[in-house]
Coordinates of C-alpha atoms and ligand atoms in Angstrom, one line a residue:
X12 CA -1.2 17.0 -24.1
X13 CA -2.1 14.0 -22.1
X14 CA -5.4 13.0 -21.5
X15 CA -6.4 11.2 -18.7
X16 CA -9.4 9.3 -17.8
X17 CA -10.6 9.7 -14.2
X18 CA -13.5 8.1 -12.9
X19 CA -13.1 9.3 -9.5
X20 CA -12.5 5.9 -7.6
X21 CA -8.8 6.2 -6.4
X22 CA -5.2 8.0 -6.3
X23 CA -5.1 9.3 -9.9
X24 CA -3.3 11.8 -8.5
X25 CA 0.1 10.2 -8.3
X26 CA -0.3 9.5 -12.4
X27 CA -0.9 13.2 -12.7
X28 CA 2.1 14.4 -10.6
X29 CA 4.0 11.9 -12.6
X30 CA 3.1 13.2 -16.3
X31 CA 3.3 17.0 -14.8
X32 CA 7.2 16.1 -13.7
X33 CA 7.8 15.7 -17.0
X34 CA 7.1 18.7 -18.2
X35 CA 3.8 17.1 -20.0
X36 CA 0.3 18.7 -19.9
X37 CA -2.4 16.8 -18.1
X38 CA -6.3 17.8 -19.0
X39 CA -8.6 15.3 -17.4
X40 CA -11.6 13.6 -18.7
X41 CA -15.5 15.4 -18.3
X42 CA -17.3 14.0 -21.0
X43 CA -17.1 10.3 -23.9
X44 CA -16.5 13.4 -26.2
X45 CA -13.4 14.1 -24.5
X46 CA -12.1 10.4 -24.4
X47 CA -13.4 10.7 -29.1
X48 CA -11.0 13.4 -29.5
X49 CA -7.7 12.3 -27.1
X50 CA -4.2 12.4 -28.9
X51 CA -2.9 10.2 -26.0
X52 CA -4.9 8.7 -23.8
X53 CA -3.9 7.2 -19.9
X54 CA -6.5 5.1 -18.2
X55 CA -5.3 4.9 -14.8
X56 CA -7.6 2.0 -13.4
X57 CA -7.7 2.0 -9.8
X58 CA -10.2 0.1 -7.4
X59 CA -12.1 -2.9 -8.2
X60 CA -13.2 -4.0 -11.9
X61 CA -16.9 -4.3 -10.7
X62 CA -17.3 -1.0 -9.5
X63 CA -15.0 0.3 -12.0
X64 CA -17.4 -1.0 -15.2
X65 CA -20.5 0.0 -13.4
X66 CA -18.9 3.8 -13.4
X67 CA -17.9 3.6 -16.7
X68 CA -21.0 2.6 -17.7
X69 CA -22.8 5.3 -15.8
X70 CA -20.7 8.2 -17.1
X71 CA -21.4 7.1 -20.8
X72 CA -17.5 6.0 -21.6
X73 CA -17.9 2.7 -22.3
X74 CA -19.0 3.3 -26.1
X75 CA -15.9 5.8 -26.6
X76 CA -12.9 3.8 -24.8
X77 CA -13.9 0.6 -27.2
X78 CA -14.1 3.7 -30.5
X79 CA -10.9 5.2 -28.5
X80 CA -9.1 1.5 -28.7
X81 CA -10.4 0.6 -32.1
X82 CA -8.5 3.9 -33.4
X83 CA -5.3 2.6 -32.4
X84 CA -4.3 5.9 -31.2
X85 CA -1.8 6.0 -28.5
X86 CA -3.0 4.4 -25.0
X87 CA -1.6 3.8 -21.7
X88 CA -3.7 1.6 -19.4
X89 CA -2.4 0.7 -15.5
X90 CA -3.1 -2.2 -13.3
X91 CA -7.3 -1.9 -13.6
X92 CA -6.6 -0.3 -16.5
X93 CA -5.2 -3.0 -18.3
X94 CA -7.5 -5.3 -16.5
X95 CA -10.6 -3.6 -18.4
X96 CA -9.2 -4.2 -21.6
X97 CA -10.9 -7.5 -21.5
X98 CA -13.9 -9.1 -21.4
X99 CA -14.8 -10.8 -17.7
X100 CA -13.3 -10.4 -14.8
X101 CA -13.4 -13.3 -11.8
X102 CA -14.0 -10.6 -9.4
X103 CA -17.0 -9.3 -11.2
X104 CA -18.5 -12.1 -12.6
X105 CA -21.6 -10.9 -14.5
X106 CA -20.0 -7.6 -15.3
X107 CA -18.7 -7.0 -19.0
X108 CA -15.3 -5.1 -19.5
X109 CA -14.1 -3.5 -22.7
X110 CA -13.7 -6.6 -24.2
X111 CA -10.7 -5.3 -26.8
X112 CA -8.5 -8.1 -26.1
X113 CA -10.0 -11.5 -26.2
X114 CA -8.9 -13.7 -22.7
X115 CA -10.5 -13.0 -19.2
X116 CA -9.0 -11.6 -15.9
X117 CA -8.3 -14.5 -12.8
X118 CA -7.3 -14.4 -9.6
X119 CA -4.0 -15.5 -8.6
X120 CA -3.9 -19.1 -7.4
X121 CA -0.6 -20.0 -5.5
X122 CA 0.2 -20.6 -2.0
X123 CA 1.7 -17.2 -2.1
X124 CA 0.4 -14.2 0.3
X125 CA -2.5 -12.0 -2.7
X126 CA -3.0 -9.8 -3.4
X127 CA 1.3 -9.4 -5.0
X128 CA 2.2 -6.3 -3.5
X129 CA 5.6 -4.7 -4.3
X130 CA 8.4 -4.3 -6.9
X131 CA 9.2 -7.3 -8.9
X132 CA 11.0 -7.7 -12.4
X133 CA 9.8 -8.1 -15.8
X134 CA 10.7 -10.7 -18.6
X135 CA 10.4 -9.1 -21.9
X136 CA 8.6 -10.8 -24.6
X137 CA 9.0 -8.6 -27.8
X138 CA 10.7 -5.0 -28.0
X139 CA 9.2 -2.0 -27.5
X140 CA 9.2 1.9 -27.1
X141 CA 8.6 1.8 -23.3
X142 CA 11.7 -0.3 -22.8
X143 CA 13.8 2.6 -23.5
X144 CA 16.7 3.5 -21.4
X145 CA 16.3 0.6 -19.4
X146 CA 18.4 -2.5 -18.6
X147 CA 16.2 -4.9 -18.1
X148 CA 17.0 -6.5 -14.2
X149 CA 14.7 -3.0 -12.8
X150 CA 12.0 -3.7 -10.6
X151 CA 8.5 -2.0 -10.5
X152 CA 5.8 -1.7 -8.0
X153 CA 2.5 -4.1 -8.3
X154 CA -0.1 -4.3 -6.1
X155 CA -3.2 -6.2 -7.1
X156 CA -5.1 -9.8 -6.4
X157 CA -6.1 -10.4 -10.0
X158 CA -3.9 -11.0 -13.3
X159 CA -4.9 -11.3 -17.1
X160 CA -4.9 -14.1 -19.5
X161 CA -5.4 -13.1 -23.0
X162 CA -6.3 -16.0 -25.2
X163 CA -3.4 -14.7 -27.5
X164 CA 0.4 -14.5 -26.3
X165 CA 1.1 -12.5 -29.1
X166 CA -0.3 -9.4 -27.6
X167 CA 1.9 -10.1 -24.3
X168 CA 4.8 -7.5 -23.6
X169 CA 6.0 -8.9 -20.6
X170 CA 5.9 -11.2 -17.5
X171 CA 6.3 -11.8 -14.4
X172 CA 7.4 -14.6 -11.6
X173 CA 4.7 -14.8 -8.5
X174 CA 4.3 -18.6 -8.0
X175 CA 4.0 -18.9 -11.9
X176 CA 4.6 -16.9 -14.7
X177 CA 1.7 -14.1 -15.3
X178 CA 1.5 -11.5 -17.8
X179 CA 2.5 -8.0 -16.6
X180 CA 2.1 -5.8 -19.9
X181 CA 0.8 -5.9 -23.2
X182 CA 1.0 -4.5 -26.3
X183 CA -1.0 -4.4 -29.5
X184 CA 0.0 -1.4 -31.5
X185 CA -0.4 1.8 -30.0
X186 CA -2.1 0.3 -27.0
X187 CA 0.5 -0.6 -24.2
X188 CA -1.1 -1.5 -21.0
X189 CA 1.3 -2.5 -17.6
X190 CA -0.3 -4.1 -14.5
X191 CA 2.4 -2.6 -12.3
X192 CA 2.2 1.3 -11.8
X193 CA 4.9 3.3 -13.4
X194 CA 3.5 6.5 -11.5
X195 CA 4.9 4.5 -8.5
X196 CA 7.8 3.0 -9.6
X197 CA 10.4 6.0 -8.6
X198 CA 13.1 6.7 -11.5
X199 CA 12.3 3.8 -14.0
X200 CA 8.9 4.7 -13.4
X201 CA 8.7 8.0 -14.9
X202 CA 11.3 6.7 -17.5
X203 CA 8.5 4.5 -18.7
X204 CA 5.8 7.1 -18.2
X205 CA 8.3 9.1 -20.7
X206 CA 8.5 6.7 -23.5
X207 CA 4.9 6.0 -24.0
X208 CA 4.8 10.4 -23.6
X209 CA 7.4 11.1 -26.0
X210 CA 6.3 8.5 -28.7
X211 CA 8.6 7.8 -31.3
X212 CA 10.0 4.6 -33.5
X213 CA 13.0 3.6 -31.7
X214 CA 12.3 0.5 -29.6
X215 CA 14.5 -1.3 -27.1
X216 CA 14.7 -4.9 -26.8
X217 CA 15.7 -6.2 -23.1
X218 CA 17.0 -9.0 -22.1
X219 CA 15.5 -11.7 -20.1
X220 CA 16.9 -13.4 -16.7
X221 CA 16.7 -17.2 -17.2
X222 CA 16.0 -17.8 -13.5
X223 CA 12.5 -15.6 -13.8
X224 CA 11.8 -12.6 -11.5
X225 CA 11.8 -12.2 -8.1
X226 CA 9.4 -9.9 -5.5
X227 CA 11.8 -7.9 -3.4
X228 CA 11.3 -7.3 0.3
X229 CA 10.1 -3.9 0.9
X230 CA 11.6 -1.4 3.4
X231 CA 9.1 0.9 4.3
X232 CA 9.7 4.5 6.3
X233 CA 7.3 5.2 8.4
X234 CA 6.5 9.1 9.8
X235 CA 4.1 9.3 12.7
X236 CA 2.8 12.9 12.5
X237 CA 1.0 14.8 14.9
X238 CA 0.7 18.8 15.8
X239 CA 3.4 19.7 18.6
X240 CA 2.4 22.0 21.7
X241 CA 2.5 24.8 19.2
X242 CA 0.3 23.8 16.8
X243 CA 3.1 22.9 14.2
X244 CA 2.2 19.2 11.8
X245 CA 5.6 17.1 12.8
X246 CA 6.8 13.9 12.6
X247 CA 7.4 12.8 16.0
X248 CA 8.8 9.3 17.4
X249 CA 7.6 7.1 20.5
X250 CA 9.5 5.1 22.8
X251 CA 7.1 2.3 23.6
X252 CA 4.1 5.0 22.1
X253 CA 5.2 7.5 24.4
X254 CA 5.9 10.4 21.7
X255 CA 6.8 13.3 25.1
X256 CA 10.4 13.5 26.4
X257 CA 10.3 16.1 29.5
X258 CA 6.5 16.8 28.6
X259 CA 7.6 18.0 25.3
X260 CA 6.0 16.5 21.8
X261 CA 9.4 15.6 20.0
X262 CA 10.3 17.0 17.1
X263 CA 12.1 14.9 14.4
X264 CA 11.3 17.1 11.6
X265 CA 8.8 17.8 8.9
X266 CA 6.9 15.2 7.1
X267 CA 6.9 16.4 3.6
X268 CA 10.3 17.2 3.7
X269 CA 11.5 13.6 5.3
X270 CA 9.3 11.8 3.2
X271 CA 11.6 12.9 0.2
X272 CA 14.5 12.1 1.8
X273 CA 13.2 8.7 2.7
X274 CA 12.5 8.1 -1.2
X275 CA 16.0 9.5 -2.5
X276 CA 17.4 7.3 -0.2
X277 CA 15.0 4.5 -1.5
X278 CA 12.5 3.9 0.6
X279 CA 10.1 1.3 -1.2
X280 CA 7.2 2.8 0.0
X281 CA 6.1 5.6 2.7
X282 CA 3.7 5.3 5.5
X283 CA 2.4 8.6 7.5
X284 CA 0.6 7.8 10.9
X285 CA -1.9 10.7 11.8
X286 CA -1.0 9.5 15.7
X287 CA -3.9 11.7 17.0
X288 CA -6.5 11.1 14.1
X289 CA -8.5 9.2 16.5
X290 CA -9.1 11.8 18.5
X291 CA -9.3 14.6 16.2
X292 CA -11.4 14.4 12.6
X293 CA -9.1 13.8 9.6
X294 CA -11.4 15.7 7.1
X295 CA -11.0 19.0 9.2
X296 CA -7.3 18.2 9.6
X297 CA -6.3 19.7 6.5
X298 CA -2.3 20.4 7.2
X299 CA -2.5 16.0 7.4
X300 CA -4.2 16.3 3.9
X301 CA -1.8 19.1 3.0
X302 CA 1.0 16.8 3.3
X303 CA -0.1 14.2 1.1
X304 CA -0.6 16.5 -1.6
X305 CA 2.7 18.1 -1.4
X306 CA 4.3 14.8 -0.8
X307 CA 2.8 13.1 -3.7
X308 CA 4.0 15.6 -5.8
X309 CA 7.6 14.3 -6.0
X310 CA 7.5 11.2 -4.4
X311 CA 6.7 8.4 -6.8
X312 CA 6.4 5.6 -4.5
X313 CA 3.6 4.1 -2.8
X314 CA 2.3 6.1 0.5
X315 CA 0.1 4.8 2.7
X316 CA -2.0 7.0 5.2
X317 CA -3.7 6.0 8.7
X318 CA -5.5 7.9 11.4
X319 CA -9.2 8.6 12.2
X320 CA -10.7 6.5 9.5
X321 CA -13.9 5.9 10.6
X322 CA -17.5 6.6 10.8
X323 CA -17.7 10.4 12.2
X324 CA -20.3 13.3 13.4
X325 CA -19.2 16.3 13.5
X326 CA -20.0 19.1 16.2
X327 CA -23.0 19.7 14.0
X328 CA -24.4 16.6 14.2
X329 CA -23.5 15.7 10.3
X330 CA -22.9 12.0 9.8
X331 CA -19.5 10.9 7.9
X332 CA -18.7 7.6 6.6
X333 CA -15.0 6.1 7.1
X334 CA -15.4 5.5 3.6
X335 CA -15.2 9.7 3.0
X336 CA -12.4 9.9 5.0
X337 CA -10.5 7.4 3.4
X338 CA -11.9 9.1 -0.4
X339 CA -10.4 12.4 0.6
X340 CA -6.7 10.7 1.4
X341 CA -6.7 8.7 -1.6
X342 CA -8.2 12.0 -3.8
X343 CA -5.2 13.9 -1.7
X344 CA -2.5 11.3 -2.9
X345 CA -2.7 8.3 -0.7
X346 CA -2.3 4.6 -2.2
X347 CA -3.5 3.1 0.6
X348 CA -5.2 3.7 4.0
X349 CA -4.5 2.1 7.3
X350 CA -7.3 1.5 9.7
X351 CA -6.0 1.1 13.8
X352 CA -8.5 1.9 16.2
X353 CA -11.9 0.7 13.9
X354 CA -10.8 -2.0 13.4
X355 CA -10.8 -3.4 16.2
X356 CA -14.3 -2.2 17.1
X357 CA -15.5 -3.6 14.1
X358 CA -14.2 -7.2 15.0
X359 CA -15.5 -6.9 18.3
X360 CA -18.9 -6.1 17.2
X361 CA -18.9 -9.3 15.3
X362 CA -17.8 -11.1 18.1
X363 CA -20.2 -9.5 20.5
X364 CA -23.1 -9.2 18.3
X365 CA -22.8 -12.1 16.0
X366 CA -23.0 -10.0 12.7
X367 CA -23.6 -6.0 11.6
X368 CA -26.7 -4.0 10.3
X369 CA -24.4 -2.8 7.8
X370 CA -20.8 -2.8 6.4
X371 CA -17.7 -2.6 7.9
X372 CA -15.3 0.4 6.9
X373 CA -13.0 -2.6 5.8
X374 CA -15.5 -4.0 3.5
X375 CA -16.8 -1.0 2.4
X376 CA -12.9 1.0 1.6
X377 CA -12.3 -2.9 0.3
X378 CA -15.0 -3.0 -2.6
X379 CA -14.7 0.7 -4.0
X380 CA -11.2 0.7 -3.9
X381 CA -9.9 -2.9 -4.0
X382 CA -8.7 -5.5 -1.4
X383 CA -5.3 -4.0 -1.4
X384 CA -5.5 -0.3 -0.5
X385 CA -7.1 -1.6 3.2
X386 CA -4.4 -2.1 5.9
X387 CA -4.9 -2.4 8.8
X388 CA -2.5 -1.3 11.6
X389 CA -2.1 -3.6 15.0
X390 CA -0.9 -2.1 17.9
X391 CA -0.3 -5.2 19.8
X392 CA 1.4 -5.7 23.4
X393 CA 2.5 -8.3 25.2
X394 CA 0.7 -10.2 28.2
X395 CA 2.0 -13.3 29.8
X396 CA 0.3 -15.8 31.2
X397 CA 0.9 -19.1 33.0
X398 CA -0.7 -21.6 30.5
X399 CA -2.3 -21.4 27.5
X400 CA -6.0 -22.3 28.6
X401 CA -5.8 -19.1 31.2
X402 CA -7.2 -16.4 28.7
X403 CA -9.9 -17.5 25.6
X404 CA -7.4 -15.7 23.1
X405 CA -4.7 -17.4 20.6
X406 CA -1.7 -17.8 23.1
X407 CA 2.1 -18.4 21.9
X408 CA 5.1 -20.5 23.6
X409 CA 7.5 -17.4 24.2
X410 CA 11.4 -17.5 24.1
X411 CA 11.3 -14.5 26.1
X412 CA 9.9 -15.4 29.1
X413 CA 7.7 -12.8 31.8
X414 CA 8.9 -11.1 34.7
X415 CA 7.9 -14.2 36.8
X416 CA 8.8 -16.8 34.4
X417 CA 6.0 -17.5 32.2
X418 CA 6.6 -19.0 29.4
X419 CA 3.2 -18.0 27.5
X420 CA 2.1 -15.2 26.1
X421 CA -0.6 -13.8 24.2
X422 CA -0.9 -10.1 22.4
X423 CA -3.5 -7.9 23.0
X424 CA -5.0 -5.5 20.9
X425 CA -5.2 -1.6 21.7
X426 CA -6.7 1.3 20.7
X427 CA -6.5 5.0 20.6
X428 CA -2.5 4.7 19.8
X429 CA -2.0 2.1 22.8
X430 CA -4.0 4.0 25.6
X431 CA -6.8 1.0 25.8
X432 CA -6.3 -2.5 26.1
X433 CA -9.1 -4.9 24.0
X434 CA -10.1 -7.9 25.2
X435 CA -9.1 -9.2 21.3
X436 CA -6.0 -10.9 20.7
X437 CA -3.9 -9.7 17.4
X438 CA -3.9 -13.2 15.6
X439 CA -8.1 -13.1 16.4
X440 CA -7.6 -9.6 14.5
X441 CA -5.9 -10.3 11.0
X442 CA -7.9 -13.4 10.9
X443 CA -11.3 -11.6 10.7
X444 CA -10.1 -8.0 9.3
X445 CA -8.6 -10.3 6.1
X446 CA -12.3 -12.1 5.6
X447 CA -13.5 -9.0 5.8
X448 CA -11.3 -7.4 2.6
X449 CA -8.4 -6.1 4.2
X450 CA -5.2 -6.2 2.3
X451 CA -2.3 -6.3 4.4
X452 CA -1.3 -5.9 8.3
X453 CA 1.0 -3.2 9.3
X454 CA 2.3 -5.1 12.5
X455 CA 3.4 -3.0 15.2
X456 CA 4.5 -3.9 18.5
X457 CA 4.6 -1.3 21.2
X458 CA 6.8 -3.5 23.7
X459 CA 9.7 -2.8 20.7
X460 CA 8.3 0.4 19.5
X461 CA 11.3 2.8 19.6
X462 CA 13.6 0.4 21.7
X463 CA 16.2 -0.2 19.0
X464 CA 15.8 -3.9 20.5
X465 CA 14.9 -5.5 16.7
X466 CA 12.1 -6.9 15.7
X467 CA 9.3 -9.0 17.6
X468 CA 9.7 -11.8 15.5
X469 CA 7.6 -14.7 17.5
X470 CA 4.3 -11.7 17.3
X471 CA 4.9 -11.7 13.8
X472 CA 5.2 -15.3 13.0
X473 CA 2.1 -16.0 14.8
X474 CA 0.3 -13.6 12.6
X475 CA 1.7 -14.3 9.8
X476 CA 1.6 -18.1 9.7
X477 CA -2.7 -17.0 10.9
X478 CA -2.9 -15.2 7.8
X479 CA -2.6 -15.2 4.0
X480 CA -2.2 -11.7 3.0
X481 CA 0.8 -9.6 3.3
X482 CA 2.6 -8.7 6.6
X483 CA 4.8 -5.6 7.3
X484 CA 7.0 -6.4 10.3
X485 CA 7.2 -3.0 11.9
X486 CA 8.5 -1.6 15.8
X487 CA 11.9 -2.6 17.0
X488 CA 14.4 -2.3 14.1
X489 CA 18.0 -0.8 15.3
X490 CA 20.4 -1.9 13.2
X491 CA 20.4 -3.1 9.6
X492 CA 20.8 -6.8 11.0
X493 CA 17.7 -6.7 12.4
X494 CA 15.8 -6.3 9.2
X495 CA 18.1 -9.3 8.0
X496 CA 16.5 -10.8 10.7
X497 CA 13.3 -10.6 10.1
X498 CA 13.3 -11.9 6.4
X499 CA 15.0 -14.9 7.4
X500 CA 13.0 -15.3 10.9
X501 CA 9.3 -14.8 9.2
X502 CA 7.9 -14.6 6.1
X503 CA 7.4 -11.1 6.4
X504 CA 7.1 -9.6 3.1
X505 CA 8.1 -6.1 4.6
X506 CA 9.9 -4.2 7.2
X507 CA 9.3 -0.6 8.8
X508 CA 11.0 1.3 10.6
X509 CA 10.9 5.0 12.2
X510 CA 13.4 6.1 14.3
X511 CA 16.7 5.0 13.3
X512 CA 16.2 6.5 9.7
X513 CA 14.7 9.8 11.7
X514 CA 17.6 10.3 13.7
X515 CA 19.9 9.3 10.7
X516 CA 21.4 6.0 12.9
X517 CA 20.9 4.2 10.0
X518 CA 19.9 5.6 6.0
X519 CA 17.4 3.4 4.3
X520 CA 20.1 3.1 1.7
X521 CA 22.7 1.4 4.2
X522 CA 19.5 -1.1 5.2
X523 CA 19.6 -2.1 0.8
X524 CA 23.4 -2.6 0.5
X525 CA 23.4 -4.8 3.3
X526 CA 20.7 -6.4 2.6
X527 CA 21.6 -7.1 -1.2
X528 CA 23.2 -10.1 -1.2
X529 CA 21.2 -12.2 1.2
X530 CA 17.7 -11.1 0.3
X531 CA 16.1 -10.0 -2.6
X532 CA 16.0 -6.3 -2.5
X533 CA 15.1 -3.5 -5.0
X534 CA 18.1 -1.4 -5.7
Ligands
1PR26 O1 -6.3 4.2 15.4 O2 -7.1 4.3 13.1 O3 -6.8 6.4 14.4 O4 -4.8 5.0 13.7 C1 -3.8 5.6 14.4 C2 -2.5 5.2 13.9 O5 -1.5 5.9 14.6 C3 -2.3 3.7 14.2 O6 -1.8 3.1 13.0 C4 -1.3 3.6 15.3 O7 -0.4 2.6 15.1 C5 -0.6 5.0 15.2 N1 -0.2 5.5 16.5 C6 -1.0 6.0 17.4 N2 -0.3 6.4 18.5 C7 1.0 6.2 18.2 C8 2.1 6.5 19.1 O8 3.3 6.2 18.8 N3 1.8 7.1 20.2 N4 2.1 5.2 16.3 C9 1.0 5.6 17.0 C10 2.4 4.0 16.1 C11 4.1 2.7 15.5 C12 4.8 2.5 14.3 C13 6.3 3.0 14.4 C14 7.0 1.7 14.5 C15 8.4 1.8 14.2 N5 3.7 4.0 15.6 O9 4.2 3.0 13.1 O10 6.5 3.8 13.3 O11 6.8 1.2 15.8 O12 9.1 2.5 15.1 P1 10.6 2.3 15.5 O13 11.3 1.8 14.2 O14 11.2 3.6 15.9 O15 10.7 1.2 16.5 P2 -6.3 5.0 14.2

């Protein structure tokens, strides 16, 4: 029997379906009494430390986790999990953690984009039960803006490469603790999940690659999901946004079903699109909901979910926040949300009115469930213009020029899945939607979308060189070439793509072994 400690600020769901596939029994935390009398105990940490302490703190679990820790009883912290184990925390600073391991928790300082999201390798330090059955040159999924630095090495299990060396697990007796998620980490994932289940003596030493680790570029499947004409939840596919061929919703297949094909095939992580969310309430779309929760049953990968987040009545006048929408996705099994539409309200209201009476849905998803489970999703298109001084947005030199010649363009924003044009350029976007907490940018470009024509890789240059958080290049891709492309073209740490993998042009797997020996890849 596993216990697991829940505090009700993230996907803990994912780390339950994990345990559950195999074959363990998961009871969940109610009471400090509970955490007293655990035989194994997982502390899934999810959101930010701040927040996380103060609940803690509030439940009464503060006293039991340090009694818990001091027992040396089996443990298993992840990512915030680990992170608590210490004292102080830069992004808290004021707020006191568990303080069983004597260092502090910083925020990574390289040039690189933070927060470190995706798979990246390990160097092992000292041996251990959780290494067993692995190789050693496996990669694992991360996603976080802060790392720890215990005063001691010896308590360090492994690191990992990100502009420097960082420490990526620890290990003092029976208390292991990983900053990447094995819940999320597909097969190696759950093999590590197993080893700290099962127990035992045996340990495994790995070895160590001299030349460090390495963050793979992520290729990311993305299922835009909508009901059809007769009420059915599919995945559908736009050419240019337009999802209707002779006036009928197409029909590429169902989501839950896809998405597991997508992650046999080894997808690094799945995106669903509620296309109609902003038109229709995500809370009373429970089939959307549905799917997350059958999904995240046997896909152990990272998913992302977008649609309708954002401030909501309902017909009886009943205010919701964005921030409930986005609780009930990640409660349903999302990792991350995407935000489309809102967001570019919100960053127009700043422009307009010079501030807001209150929070943004970015800042307020961003600081109860951390920087990095905020996307936000661009759809962008195209408008030329003569010269750069003719529109007040951030304008690019094209190498495609317009129908009349221009060589300018700049790329507006849209809402409402592309139906409205903003007066609000994409760069003008990521800019303010990342000092406002977001995470990452799901680019999109609905002059590519469903072309086959590759990539727009002068839209995604000039957002990413704006920017210092991560950038999925998404629209375009048909052909594995064109994802070579776009990691050599940009700095895009990620590519997306939907319709080739849909209508099986291309597998996600052939996309990896072409890719394998030019860019870093996960296997
Ligand atoms: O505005 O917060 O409610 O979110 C709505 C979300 O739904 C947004 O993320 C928006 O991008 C998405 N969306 C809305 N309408 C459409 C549509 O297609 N009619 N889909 C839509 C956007 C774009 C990509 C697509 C890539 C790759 N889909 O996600 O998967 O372009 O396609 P390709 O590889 O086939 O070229 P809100």
């Amino acid at each position: 029997m596993i216990t697991l400690l829940d505090y009700g600020a993230g996907n803990v769901r994912s780390v339950i379906n994990a345990i559950e596939s195999l074959g363990e029994e998961v009871t969940i935390v109610a009471t400090g009494e509970d955490i007293l009398g655990a035989e194994k105990l997982v502390f899934p940490g999810v959101g930010a430390f701040g927040n996380m302490m103060q609940i803690l703190a509030q439940r009464g679990f503060v006293a039991p986790l340090q009694a818990y820790l001091d027992s040396d009883r089996p443990f298993l912290g992840i990512c915030l999990g680990l992170q608590a184990l210490f004292a102080e925390s830069e992004e808290a600073p004021g707020t006191q953690g568990l303080g069983f391991i004597p260092g502090t928790v910083k925020r990574f300082t390289t040039d690189l984009s933070v927060p470190h999201i995706g798979w990246n390798g390990l160097n092992a330090k000292k041996s251990s039960r959780l290494f067993n059955g692995l190789r050693g040159d496996e990669k694992f999924y991360f996603v976080h803006s802060y790392h720890v630095v215990p005063d001691d090495a010896a308590c360090v299990l492994t690191t990992t490469d990100y502009g420097y060396e960082f420490v990526s697990s620890i290990q003092t007796g029976n208390v292991i603790a990983t900053q990447f998620h094995p819940e999320k980490s597909g097969d190696v994932g759950l093999r590590i999940l197993g080893n700290f289940v099962q127990g035992g003596t045996n340990q495994t030493t790995l070895g160590s690659d001299s030349r460090g680790t390495q963050l793979a570029k992520r290729i990311i499947a993305c299922l835009d999901v909508r009901s059809n004409d007769q009420g059915d939840l599919v995945v559908t596919k736009g050419d240019r946004y337009d999802v209707r061929e002779d006036g009928v919703v197409r029909n590429l297949g169902k989501p839950v079903e896809l998405a597991r094909e997508y992650y046999q095939q080894g997808a690094d992580e799945i995106t669903f699109l509620n296309i109609t969310g902003f038109r229709d309430f995500p809370l009373e779309d429970l089939p959307m909901l549905e799917v997350l929760r059958r999904t995240s049953r046997n896909v152990f990968v990272p998913l992302t979910i977008g649609g309708g987040i954002r401030d909501y009545s309902d017909k009886n006048g009943r205010e919701y926040k964005a921030l409930d929408v986005a609780a009930e996705y990640f409660r349903s099994g999302a990792d991350k949300v995407s935000i489309g539409s809102d967001a570019v309200l919100i960053t127009e209201e700043l422009r307009d009115g010079g501030g807001r009476s209150s929070p943004s849905a970015i800042e307020e998803i961003a600081r109860v469930y951390g920087n990095q489970a905020v996307v936000i999703s661009i759809d962008p298109r195209r408008v030329y213009v003569e010269s750069p001084d003719e529109v007040p947005h951030q304008v690019i030199e094209t190498r495609l020029p317009g129908p009349n010649g221009e060589r300018y363009c700049w790329y507006q924003c849209t809402i409402k899945g592309g139906r409205e044009g903003r007066d609000l350029d994409a760069v003008t976007l990521a800019q303010v939607c990342e000092r406002l907490g977001a995470g990452e940018i799901l680019l999109n470009c609905i002059d590519r979308d469903g072309t086959n024509l590759g990539f727009d890789t002068e839209l995604i240059n000039a957002v990413k060189h704006a920017v210092s958080i991560p950038v999925i290049a998404s629209s375009g891709a048909g052909c594995v070439e064109h994802f070579h492309e776009v990691f050599t073209k940009t700095q895009a740490e990620s590519a997306l793509a939907a319709g080739i993998f849909h209508r099986r042009e291309v597998l996600v797997s052939d996309v990896k072994e072409f890719l394998k020996t030019k860019v870093e890849v996960r296997a």
